[in-house]
PDB file of C-alpha atoms in Angstrom:
ATOM      1  CA  MET G   1     -63.711 -34.119  13.138  1.00 51.00           C
ATOM      2  CA  THR G   2     -62.922 -30.421  13.244  1.00 52.00           C
ATOM      3  CA  ARG G   3     -62.014 -29.011   9.869  1.00 53.00           C
ATOM      4  CA  ARG G   4     -59.080 -26.581   9.748  1.00 53.00           C
ATOM      5  CA  ARG G   5     -59.935 -23.217   8.296  1.00 52.00           C
ATOM      6  CA  PRO G   6     -57.715 -22.140   5.384  1.00 47.00           C
ATOM      7  CA  SER G   7     -55.223 -19.417   6.278  1.00 50.00           C
ATOM      8  CA  ARG G   8     -56.265 -15.901   5.356  1.00 49.00           C
ATOM      9  CA  SER G   9     -54.663 -14.670   2.160  1.00 54.00           C
ATOM     10  CA  ALA G  10     -52.192 -11.893   2.630  1.00 57.00           C
ATOM     11  CA  THR G  11     -53.771  -8.508   1.982  1.00 71.00           C
ATOM     12  CA  ALA G  12     -52.047  -5.662   0.203  1.00 66.00           C
ATOM     13  CA  ASP G  13     -51.514  -3.969   3.572  1.00 68.00           C
ATOM     14  CA  ASP G  14     -49.814  -7.070   4.958  1.00 68.00           C
ATOM     15  CA  LEU G  15     -47.459  -7.215   1.979  1.00 65.00           C
ATOM     16  CA  LEU G  16     -46.611  -3.510   2.221  1.00 66.00           C
ATOM     17  CA  THR G  17     -45.908  -3.867   5.957  1.00 73.00           C
ATOM     18  CA  THR G  18     -43.573  -6.859   5.351  1.00 69.00           C
ATOM     19  CA  LEU G  19     -41.843  -5.048   2.479  1.00 66.00           C
ATOM     20  CA  GLY G  20     -41.340  -1.972   4.623  1.00 70.00           C
ATOM     21  CA  ARG G  21     -39.832  -4.038   7.444  1.00 72.00           C
ATOM     22  CA  LEU G  22     -37.393  -5.782   5.081  1.00 69.00           C
ATOM     23  CA  THR G  23     -36.448  -2.473   3.402  1.00 70.00           C
ATOM     24  CA  ASP G  24     -35.698  -1.000   6.811  1.00 67.00           C
ATOM     25  CA  ARG G  25     -33.406  -3.920   7.654  1.00 72.00           C
ATOM     26  CA  VAL G  26     -31.573  -3.560   4.354  1.00 64.00           C
ATOM     27  CA  ARG G  27     -31.172   0.170   4.889  1.00 69.00           C
ATOM     28  CA  GLN G  28     -29.788  -0.345   8.387  1.00 69.00           C
ATOM     29  CA  GLY G  29     -27.346  -2.945   7.083  1.00 63.00           C
ATOM     30  CA  ALA G  30     -26.198  -0.616   4.304  1.00 62.00           C
ATOM     31  CA  GLU G  31     -25.734   2.229   6.790  1.00 65.00           C
ATOM     32  CA  ARG G  32     -23.635   0.032   9.060  1.00 67.00           C
ATOM     33  CA  GLN G  33     -21.470  -1.054   6.124  1.00 60.00           C
ATOM     34  CA  ARG G  34     -21.041   2.526   4.960  1.00 65.00           C
ATOM     35  CA  ALA G  35     -20.038   3.541   8.464  1.00 62.00           C
ATOM     36  CA  ARG G  36     -17.421   0.755   8.569  1.00 61.00           C
ATOM     37  CA  VAL G  37     -16.047   1.856   5.212  1.00 61.00           C
ATOM     38  CA  GLU G  38     -15.864   5.512   6.244  1.00 62.00           C
ATOM     39  CA  LEU G  39     -14.179   4.520   9.525  1.00 60.00           C
ATOM     40  CA  ALA G  40     -11.643   2.360   7.772  1.00 57.00           C
ATOM     41  CA  GLU G  41     -10.849   5.005   5.167  1.00 62.00           C
ATOM     42  CA  ALA G  42     -10.417   7.685   7.818  1.00 62.00           C
ATOM     43  CA  LEU G  43      -8.285   5.351   9.936  1.00 59.00           C
ATOM     44  CA  GLN G  44      -6.136   4.410   7.003  1.00 60.00           C
ATOM     45  CA  ARG G  45      -5.552   7.944   5.750  1.00 63.00           C
ATOM     46  CA  SER G  46      -4.771   9.148   9.279  1.00 63.00           C
ATOM     47  CA  MET G  47      -1.938   6.622   9.458  1.00 68.00           C
ATOM     48  CA  LEU G  48      -0.263   7.736   6.231  1.00 79.00           C
ATOM     49  CA  PRO G  49       2.545  10.304   6.640  1.00 84.00           C
ATOM     50  CA  THR G  50       1.818  14.001   6.066  1.00 83.00           C
ATOM     51  CA  GLY G  51       5.288  14.533   4.585  1.00 90.00           C
ATOM     52  CA  LEU G  52       8.239  12.623   3.183  1.00 95.00           C
ATOM     53  CA  PRO G  53      11.955  13.373   3.646  1.00 94.00           C
ATOM     54  CA  GLU G  54      14.093  14.867   0.864  1.00 89.00           C
ATOM     55  CA  VAL G  55      17.729  15.845   0.437  1.00 93.00           C
ATOM     56  CA  PRO G  56      19.361  17.892  -2.274  1.00 92.00           C
ATOM     57  CA  GLY G  57      19.393  15.747  -5.412  1.00 92.00           C
ATOM     58  CA  LEU G  58      16.486  13.521  -4.312  1.00 95.00           C
ATOM     59  CA  ARG G  59      12.830  14.371  -4.770  1.00 96.00           C
ATOM     60  CA  VAL G  60      10.128  12.159  -3.303  1.00 97.00           C
ATOM     61  CA  ALA G  61       6.381  11.974  -3.902  1.00 97.00           C
ATOM     62  CA  ALA G  62       3.567   9.538  -3.115  1.00 96.00           C
ATOM     63  CA  GLU G  63      -0.012   8.827  -4.156  1.00 93.00           C
ATOM     64  CA  TYR G  64      -2.752   6.755  -2.492  1.00 90.00           C
ATOM     65  CA  ALA G  65      -6.136   5.740  -3.957  1.00 85.00           C
ATOM     66  CA  PRO G  66      -8.829   3.814  -2.022  1.00 78.00           C
ATOM     67  CA  ALA G  67     -10.586   0.765  -3.433  1.00 71.00           C
ATOM     68  CA  ARG G  68     -12.797   1.630  -6.410  1.00 54.00           C
ATOM     69  CA  ASN G  69     -15.973  -0.049  -5.238  1.00 56.00           C
ATOM     70  CA  GLY G  70     -15.908   1.552  -1.799  1.00 50.00           C
ATOM     71  CA  LEU G  71     -16.514  -1.740  -0.025  1.00 49.00           C
ATOM     72  CA  ASP G  72     -13.061  -3.353   0.133  1.00 55.00           C
ATOM     73  CA  ILE G  73     -10.889  -1.312   2.448  1.00 60.00           C
ATOM     74  CA  GLY G  74      -7.313  -2.502   2.195  1.00 64.00           C
ATOM     75  CA  GLY G  75      -4.177  -1.998   4.189  1.00 81.00           C
ATOM     76  CA  ASP G  76      -1.831  -0.330   1.673  1.00 88.00           C
ATOM     77  CA  TRP G  77       0.688   2.174   3.050  1.00 91.00           C
ATOM     78  CA  TYR G  78       3.804   4.133   2.234  1.00 95.00           C
ATOM     79  CA  ASP G  79       6.242   5.883   4.560  1.00 96.00           C
ATOM     80  CA  GLY G  80       9.496   7.787   4.627  1.00 97.00           C
ATOM     81  CA  PHE G  81      11.621   9.031   7.503  1.00 96.00           C
ATOM     82  CA  VAL G  82      15.143  10.019   8.515  1.00 96.00           C
ATOM     83  CA  LEU G  83      17.197   7.216  10.053  1.00 96.00           C
ATOM     84  CA  PRO G  84      19.505   7.714  13.059  1.00 94.00           C
ATOM     85  CA  ASP G  85      22.642   7.796  10.847  1.00 94.00           C
ATOM     86  CA  GLY G  86      21.203  10.598   8.643  1.00 95.00           C
ATOM     87  CA  SER G  87      20.227   8.334   5.762  1.00 96.00           C
ATOM     88  CA  LEU G  88      16.608   8.077   4.559  1.00 97.00           C
ATOM     89  CA  GLY G  89      14.323   5.114   5.073  1.00 98.00           C
ATOM     90  CA  PHE G  90      11.329   4.359   2.859  1.00 98.00           C
ATOM     91  CA  SER G  91       8.707   1.609   3.059  1.00 97.00           C
ATOM     92  CA  ILE G  92       5.652   0.555   1.106  1.00 97.00           C
ATOM     93  CA  GLY G  93       3.407  -2.406   1.743  1.00 95.00           C
ATOM     94  CA  ASP G  94       0.057  -4.150   1.697  1.00 92.00           C
ATOM     95  CA  VAL G  95      -1.679  -5.913   4.592  1.00 89.00           C
ATOM     96  CA  GLN G  96      -3.806  -8.993   4.023  1.00 80.00           C
ATOM     97  CA  GLY G  97      -7.554  -8.343   4.298  1.00 70.00           C
ATOM     98  CA  HIS G  98     -10.010  -5.607   3.371  1.00 62.00           C
ATOM     99  CA  ASP G  99     -11.619  -4.296   6.538  1.00 65.00           C
ATOM    100  CA  VAL G 100     -11.108  -2.071   9.565  1.00 69.00           C
ATOM    101  CA  GLU G 101      -8.894  -4.716  11.165  1.00 75.00           C
ATOM    102  CA  ALA G 102      -6.545  -4.652   8.132  1.00 74.00           C
ATOM    103  CA  ALA G 103      -6.365  -0.882   8.225  1.00 74.00           C
ATOM    104  CA  ALA G 104      -5.507  -0.954  11.948  1.00 76.00           C
ATOM    105  CA  PHE G 105      -2.917  -3.663  11.459  1.00 82.00           C
ATOM    106  CA  MET G 106      -1.360  -1.586   8.685  1.00 84.00           C
ATOM    107  CA  GLY G 107      -0.687   1.185  11.164  1.00 82.00           C
ATOM    108  CA  GLN G 108       0.965  -1.264  13.545  1.00 86.00           C
ATOM    109  CA  VAL G 109       3.239  -2.607  10.802  1.00 91.00           C
ATOM    110  CA  ARG G 110       4.214   0.861   9.633  1.00 91.00           C
ATOM    111  CA  ILE G 111       5.066   2.053  13.153  1.00 90.00           C
ATOM    112  CA  GLY G 112       6.793  -1.248  13.884  1.00 93.00           C
ATOM    113  CA  LEU G 113       9.129  -0.724  10.942  1.00 96.00           C
ATOM    114  CA  ARG G 114      10.003   2.771  12.193  1.00 95.00           C
ATOM    115  CA  ALA G 115      10.721   1.431  15.650  1.00 95.00           C
ATOM    116  CA  VAL G 116      12.937  -1.381  14.353  1.00 96.00           C
ATOM    117  CA  ALA G 117      14.815   1.037  12.096  1.00 96.00           C
ATOM    118  CA  THR G 118      16.057   2.971  15.144  1.00 95.00           C
ATOM    119  CA  ALA G 119      18.140  -0.050  16.075  1.00 95.00           C
ATOM    120  CA  THR G 120      19.403  -1.114  12.630  1.00 95.00           C
ATOM    121  CA  THR G 121      19.430   0.598   9.234  1.00 94.00           C
ATOM    122  CA  ASP G 122      20.122  -2.533   7.199  1.00 97.00           C
ATOM    123  CA  PRO G 123      16.910  -3.179   5.156  1.00 98.00           C
ATOM    124  CA  GLY G 124      17.184  -6.959   5.511  1.00 98.00           C
ATOM    125  CA  GLU G 125      17.586  -6.757   9.268  1.00 98.00           C
ATOM    126  CA  VAL G 126      14.730  -4.224   9.509  1.00 98.00           C
ATOM    127  CA  LEU G 127      12.357  -6.675   7.748  1.00 98.00           C
ATOM    128  CA  GLY G 128      13.657  -9.647   9.720  1.00 97.00           C
ATOM    129  CA  ARG G 129      13.143  -7.946  13.094  1.00 97.00           C
ATOM    130  CA  ALA G 130       9.736  -6.609  12.003  1.00 96.00           C
ATOM    131  CA  ASN G 131       8.757 -10.164  10.978  1.00 95.00           C
ATOM    132  CA  GLU G 132       9.622 -11.519  14.441  1.00 95.00           C
ATOM    133  CA  LEU G 133       7.760  -8.633  16.081  1.00 92.00           C
ATOM    134  CA  LEU G 134       4.566  -9.400  14.126  1.00 90.00           C
ATOM    135  CA  LEU G 135       4.793 -13.082  14.895  1.00 92.00           C
ATOM    136  CA  SER G 136       5.195 -12.323  18.612  1.00 90.00           C
ATOM    137  CA  VAL G 137       1.844 -10.470  18.756  1.00 85.00           C
ATOM    138  CA  ASP G 138       0.108 -13.376  16.975  1.00 79.00           C
ATOM    139  CA  HIS G 139      -2.312 -11.144  15.132  1.00 76.00           C
ATOM    140  CA  GLY G 140      -3.138 -13.730  12.427  1.00 80.00           C
ATOM    141  CA  LEU G 141      -2.554 -11.348   9.542  1.00 86.00           C
ATOM    142  CA  PHE G 142       0.466 -10.900   7.285  1.00 91.00           C
ATOM    143  CA  ALA G 143       1.865  -8.116   5.136  1.00 94.00           C
ATOM    144  CA  THR G 144       3.997  -7.756   2.040  1.00 96.00           C
ATOM    145  CA  CYS G 145       6.542  -4.982   2.230  1.00 96.00           C
ATOM    146  CA  SER G 146       9.560  -3.342   0.638  1.00 98.00           C
ATOM    147  CA  PHE G 147      12.055  -1.317   2.730  1.00 98.00           C
ATOM    148  CA  LEU G 148      14.704   0.981   1.253  1.00 97.00           C
ATOM    149  CA  ARG G 149      17.614   2.936   2.684  1.00 98.00           C
ATOM    150  CA  PHE G 150      19.141   5.838   0.706  1.00 97.00           C
ATOM    151  CA  ASP G 151      22.500   7.223   1.715  1.00 95.00           C
ATOM    152  CA  PRO G 152      22.723  10.849   0.505  1.00 93.00           C
ATOM    153  CA  ALA G 153      26.498  10.903   1.014  1.00 90.00           C
ATOM    154  CA  THR G 154      27.214   8.052  -1.425  1.00 90.00           C
ATOM    155  CA  GLY G 155      24.027   7.857  -3.497  1.00 91.00           C
ATOM    156  CA  GLU G 156      23.731   4.180  -2.587  1.00 95.00           C
ATOM    157  CA  LEU G 157      20.278   2.623  -2.394  1.00 96.00           C
ATOM    158  CA  GLU G 158      19.815  -0.580  -0.354  1.00 97.00           C
ATOM    159  CA  SER G 159      16.547  -2.473  -0.604  1.00 97.00           C
ATOM    160  CA  ALA G 160      14.851  -5.651   0.636  1.00 98.00           C
ATOM    161  CA  ARG G 161      11.453  -7.175  -0.105  1.00 97.00           C
ATOM    162  CA  ALA G 162       9.079  -9.324   1.890  1.00 97.00           C
ATOM    163  CA  GLY G 163       6.923 -10.923  -0.773  1.00 96.00           C
ATOM    164  CA  HIS G 164       6.088  -7.512  -2.245  1.00 96.00           C
ATOM    165  CA  VAL G 165       5.627  -6.274  -5.836  1.00 96.00           C
ATOM    166  CA  PRO G 166       9.002  -5.502  -7.418  1.00 96.00           C
ATOM    167  CA  ALA G 167      10.048  -1.934  -7.985  1.00 97.00           C
ATOM    168  CA  VAL G 168      10.452  -0.209 -11.357  1.00 97.00           C
ATOM    169  CA  TRP G 169      13.458   1.913 -12.363  1.00 96.00           C
ATOM    170  CA  ALA G 170      14.718   4.119 -15.182  1.00 96.00           C
ATOM    171  CA  THR G 171      17.827   6.205 -15.803  1.00 93.00           C
ATOM    172  CA  SER G 172      18.270   9.492 -17.606  1.00 89.00           C
ATOM    173  CA  GLY G 173      20.276   7.468 -20.185  1.00 87.00           C
ATOM    174  CA  GLY G 174      17.107   5.633 -21.300  1.00 87.00           C
ATOM    175  CA  GLN G 175      17.636   2.376 -19.473  1.00 91.00           C
ATOM    176  CA  GLY G 176      15.003   0.908 -17.206  1.00 93.00           C
ATOM    177  CA  GLY G 177      12.803  -2.030 -16.313  1.00 95.00           C
ATOM    178  CA  VAL G 178      11.401  -4.083 -13.471  1.00 96.00           C
ATOM    179  CA  VAL G 179      13.676  -4.854 -10.514  1.00 94.00           C
ATOM    180  CA  GLU G 180      13.864  -8.635 -10.048  1.00 86.00           C
ATOM    181  CA  ASP G 181      15.817  -8.826  -6.779  1.00 92.00           C
ATOM    182  CA  GLU G 182      15.305 -11.919  -4.653  1.00 94.00           C
ATOM    183  CA  ALA G 183      12.547 -11.537  -2.033  1.00 95.00           C
ATOM    184  CA  GLY G 184      11.714 -13.226   1.270  1.00 96.00           C
ATOM    185  CA  VAL G 185       8.230 -14.345   2.333  1.00 97.00           C
ATOM    186  CA  PRO G 186       5.668 -11.782   3.599  1.00 97.00           C
ATOM    187  CA  LEU G 187       5.963 -10.494   7.166  1.00 95.00           C
ATOM    188  CA  GLY G 188       4.150 -12.450   9.857  1.00 92.00           C
ATOM    189  CA  ILE G 189       4.261 -15.945   8.335  1.00 94.00           C
ATOM    190  CA  LEU G 190       7.527 -17.770   9.075  1.00 95.00           C
ATOM    191  CA  PRO G 191       9.926 -17.240  11.997  1.00 95.00           C
ATOM    192  CA  GLY G 192      13.632 -16.764  11.323  1.00 95.00           C
ATOM    193  CA  GLU G 193      13.108 -15.578   7.731  1.00 96.00           C
ATOM    194  CA  VAL G 194      16.127 -13.956   6.021  1.00 96.00           C
ATOM    195  CA  TYR G 195      15.541 -11.038   3.633  1.00 98.00           C
ATOM    196  CA  PRO G 196      18.297 -10.546   0.985  1.00 97.00           C
ATOM    197  CA  VAL G 197      19.527  -6.979   0.474  1.00 97.00           C
ATOM    198  CA  ALA G 198      20.224  -5.545  -2.983  1.00 97.00           C
ATOM    199  CA  ARG G 199      22.530  -2.569  -3.377  1.00 96.00           C
ATOM    200  CA  ARG G 200      22.682  -0.144  -6.273  1.00 94.00           C
ATOM    201  CA  ARG G 201      23.883   3.385  -6.793  1.00 91.00           C
ATOM    202  CA  LEU G 202      21.469   6.060  -7.990  1.00 87.00           C
ATOM    203  CA  ALA G 203      23.058   8.121 -10.748  1.00 85.00           C
ATOM    204  CA  GLY G 204      20.146  10.059 -12.100  1.00 90.00           C
ATOM    205  CA  GLY G 205      16.670   8.748 -12.879  1.00 94.00           C
ATOM    206  CA  ALA G 206      13.749   7.314 -10.954  1.00 96.00           C
ATOM    207  CA  PHE G 207      13.063   4.416  -8.595  1.00 97.00           C
ATOM    208  CA  VAL G 208       9.348   3.652  -8.185  1.00 98.00           C
ATOM    209  CA  LEU G 209       7.690   1.530  -5.501  1.00 98.00           C
ATOM    210  CA  LEU G 210       4.049   0.469  -5.722  1.00 96.00           C
ATOM    211  CA  THR G 211       1.407  -1.960  -4.487  1.00 95.00           C
ATOM    212  CA  ASP G 212      -0.415  -4.573  -6.560  1.00 91.00           C
ATOM    213  CA  GLY G 213      -3.555  -2.458  -6.727  1.00 88.00           C
ATOM    214  CA  VAL G 214      -1.707  -0.256  -9.255  1.00 92.00           C
ATOM    215  CA  VAL G 215      -0.663  -3.000 -11.649  1.00 92.00           C
ATOM    216  CA  GLU G 216      -3.098  -5.906 -11.226  1.00 88.00           C
ATOM    217  CA  GLY G 217      -6.832  -6.237 -11.835  1.00 82.00           C
ATOM    218  CA  PRO G 218      -9.481  -8.924 -12.357  1.00 79.00           C
ATOM    219  CA  SER G 219      -8.598  -9.345 -16.034  1.00 77.00           C
ATOM    220  CA  TYR G 220      -5.250  -7.551 -16.093  1.00 83.00           C
ATOM    221  CA  PRO G 221      -2.143  -9.636 -15.210  1.00 90.00           C
ATOM    222  CA  ILE G 222       0.479  -8.103 -12.978  1.00 91.00           C
ATOM    223  CA  GLU G 223       3.201  -8.625 -15.634  1.00 93.00           C
ATOM    224  CA  ALA G 224       1.290  -6.386 -18.056  1.00 92.00           C
ATOM    225  CA  GLY G 225       0.834  -3.743 -15.364  1.00 92.00           C
ATOM    226  CA  LEU G 226       4.500  -3.725 -14.463  1.00 95.00           C
ATOM    227  CA  ASP G 227       5.491  -3.449 -18.155  1.00 95.00           C
ATOM    228  CA  ALA G 228       3.125  -0.511 -18.540  1.00 94.00           C
ATOM    229  CA  VAL G 229       4.638   1.257 -15.512  1.00 96.00           C
ATOM    230  CA  ALA G 230       8.194   0.537 -16.741  1.00 96.00           C
ATOM    231  CA  GLY G 231       7.474   2.141 -20.117  1.00 95.00           C
ATOM    232  CA  LEU G 232       5.783   5.113 -18.444  1.00 95.00           C
ATOM    233  CA  VAL G 233       8.685   5.675 -16.020  1.00 97.00           C
ATOM    234  CA  ARG G 234      11.273   5.599 -18.825  1.00 96.00           C
ATOM    235  CA  SER G 235       9.272   8.130 -20.797  1.00 95.00           C
ATOM    236  CA  ALA G 236       8.744  10.390 -17.750  1.00 95.00           C
ATOM    237  CA  VAL G 237      12.440  10.380 -16.857  1.00 95.00           C
ATOM    238  CA  ALA G 238      13.355  11.186 -20.473  1.00 94.00           C
ATOM    239  CA  THR G 239      11.038  14.214 -20.448  1.00 94.00           C
ATOM    240  CA  GLY G 240      12.191  15.432 -17.019  1.00 94.00           C
ATOM    241  CA  ALA G 241       8.885  14.894 -15.171  1.00 95.00           C
ATOM    242  CA  SER G 242       8.898  15.881 -11.488  1.00 96.00           C
ATOM    243  CA  ALA G 243       8.440  13.319  -8.733  1.00 96.00           C
ATOM    244  CA  SER G 244       4.818  14.385  -8.126  1.00 96.00           C
ATOM    245  CA  GLU G 245       4.010  14.288 -11.831  1.00 97.00           C
ATOM    246  CA  LEU G 246       5.501  10.820 -12.130  1.00 97.00           C
ATOM    247  CA  ALA G 247       3.572   9.572  -9.077  1.00 96.00           C
ATOM    248  CA  SER G 248       0.298  10.784 -10.604  1.00 95.00           C
ATOM    249  CA  GLN G 249       1.122   9.184 -13.938  1.00 95.00           C
ATOM    250  CA  VAL G 250       1.944   5.841 -12.371  1.00 96.00           C
ATOM    251  CA  MET G 251      -1.248   5.883 -10.325  1.00 93.00           C
ATOM    252  CA  GLY G 252      -3.075   6.424 -13.623  1.00 90.00           C
ATOM    253  CA  VAL G 253      -2.048   2.900 -14.658  1.00 89.00           C
ATOM    254  CA  ALA G 254      -4.512   1.636 -12.021  1.00 82.00           C
ATOM    255  CA  GLY G 255      -7.273   2.880 -14.305  1.00 78.00           C
ATOM    256  CA  LEU G 256      -6.217   0.380 -16.927  1.00 78.00           C
ATOM    257  CA  THR G 257      -6.477  -2.595 -14.592  1.00 72.00           C
ATOM    258  CA  ASP G 258     -10.075  -2.043 -13.479  1.00 69.00           C
ATOM    259  CA  HIS G 259      -8.685  -2.628  -9.958  1.00 63.00           C
ATOM    260  CA  THR G 260     -10.899  -3.236  -6.948  1.00 68.00           C
ATOM    261  CA  ASP G 261      -8.087  -3.056  -4.382  1.00 77.00           C
ATOM    262  CA  ASP G 262      -6.612   0.122  -2.917  1.00 83.00           C
ATOM    263  CA  ALA G 263      -3.334   1.347  -4.420  1.00 89.00           C
ATOM    264  CA  ALA G 264      -0.210   3.220  -3.363  1.00 93.00           C
ATOM    265  CA  VAL G 265       2.782   4.653  -5.211  1.00 97.00           C
ATOM    266  CA  LEU G 266       6.088   5.982  -3.838  1.00 98.00           C
ATOM    267  CA  VAL G 267       8.489   7.707  -6.225  1.00 97.00           C
ATOM    268  CA  LEU G 268      12.135   8.662  -5.772  1.00 97.00           C
ATOM    269  CA  VAL G 269      13.613  10.916  -8.468  1.00 96.00           C
ATOM    270  CA  HIS G 270      17.397  11.440  -8.312  1.00 94.00           C
ATOM    271  CA  ASP G 271      19.408  14.264  -9.869  1.00 89.00           C
ATOM    272  CA  PRO G 272      23.055  14.031  -8.883  1.00 83.00           C
ATOM    273  CA  ASP G 273      23.749  17.523 -10.214  1.00 78.00           C
ATOM    274  CA  GLU G 274      21.639  18.970  -7.390  1.00 72.00           C
ATOM    275  CA  SER G 275      23.323  16.944  -4.652  1.00 62.00           C
ATOM    276  CA  SER G 276      25.147  18.797  -1.903  1.00 49.00           C
ATOM    277  CA  PRO G 277      25.604  18.252   1.828  1.00 44.00           C
ATOM    278  CA  ALA G 278      22.448  19.302   3.690  1.00 42.00           C
ATOM    279  CA  SER G 279      20.061  18.148   6.341  1.00 39.00           C
ATOM    280  CA  PRO G 280      17.012  16.132   5.197  1.00 46.00           C
ATOM    281  CA  GLY G 281      13.706  18.027   5.179  1.00 44.00           C
ATOM    282  CA  PRO G 282      10.088  17.090   4.589  1.00 47.00           C
ATOM    283  CA  SER G 283       8.289  17.210   1.265  1.00 47.00           C
ATOM    284  CA  ASP G 284       4.582  17.189   0.450  1.00 45.00           C
ATOM    285  CA  SER G 285       2.794  13.892  -0.206  1.00 45.00           C
ATOM    286  CA  ARG G 286      -0.700  13.000  -1.246  1.00 44.00           C
TER     287      ARG G 286
END
């Protein structure tokens, strides 16, 4: 019978060669992941607006922050534009997922809302038609969203939500809180969904839209985050903070939540004393 020779013990050179090969694979994987992250971030930022519309008496500002750990790239967005009837439309939302596909889908949703808003300015109808549009392309993703219409002639603000985080408001008289209007389901889930419209009149103060990355974290409940933002907004309005200052302060709440998601804030500050007939113009956003 032939006796099998024992296998040769691995030498130090063999171990170093194997280690080098594994290290090279890990480095290549990390480089590919970093490239995907950089691509998604660039794609996402390129799809955010470079400016937001304003009219006398209404100041608008926005903030966006990417995911903290640099690995989860979300689909948060904000937008603002002039509607065909001269009123202003604003949207903010969050696409399911954390990758390049989510970032690309975010752009489709944002542009889809703009396209739908050329045919109807009613926020509920805008969300309803956008929902049917997303279902028709069968992308497999969904998005939460809030859509607002501000009429500068009357000061009326109309809003509708598709499963999105509620807004926060405050008046110059010291009132404020979390808006608890009824909401429909997120876009892209159920056909024929109806989105209720809430109507209110702005008479001085602030109306703040945000995504859940601002107010919710691994060990920080969304209710606590919304309460923190509500207190901050009331204080900021009382001290006369500008729209950009308020947007930065609200984004600062995300630091309390230890969030891992990306985050977006959209702030409308209204001063009826400045209101006068004028054409809407762009403002800076970040």
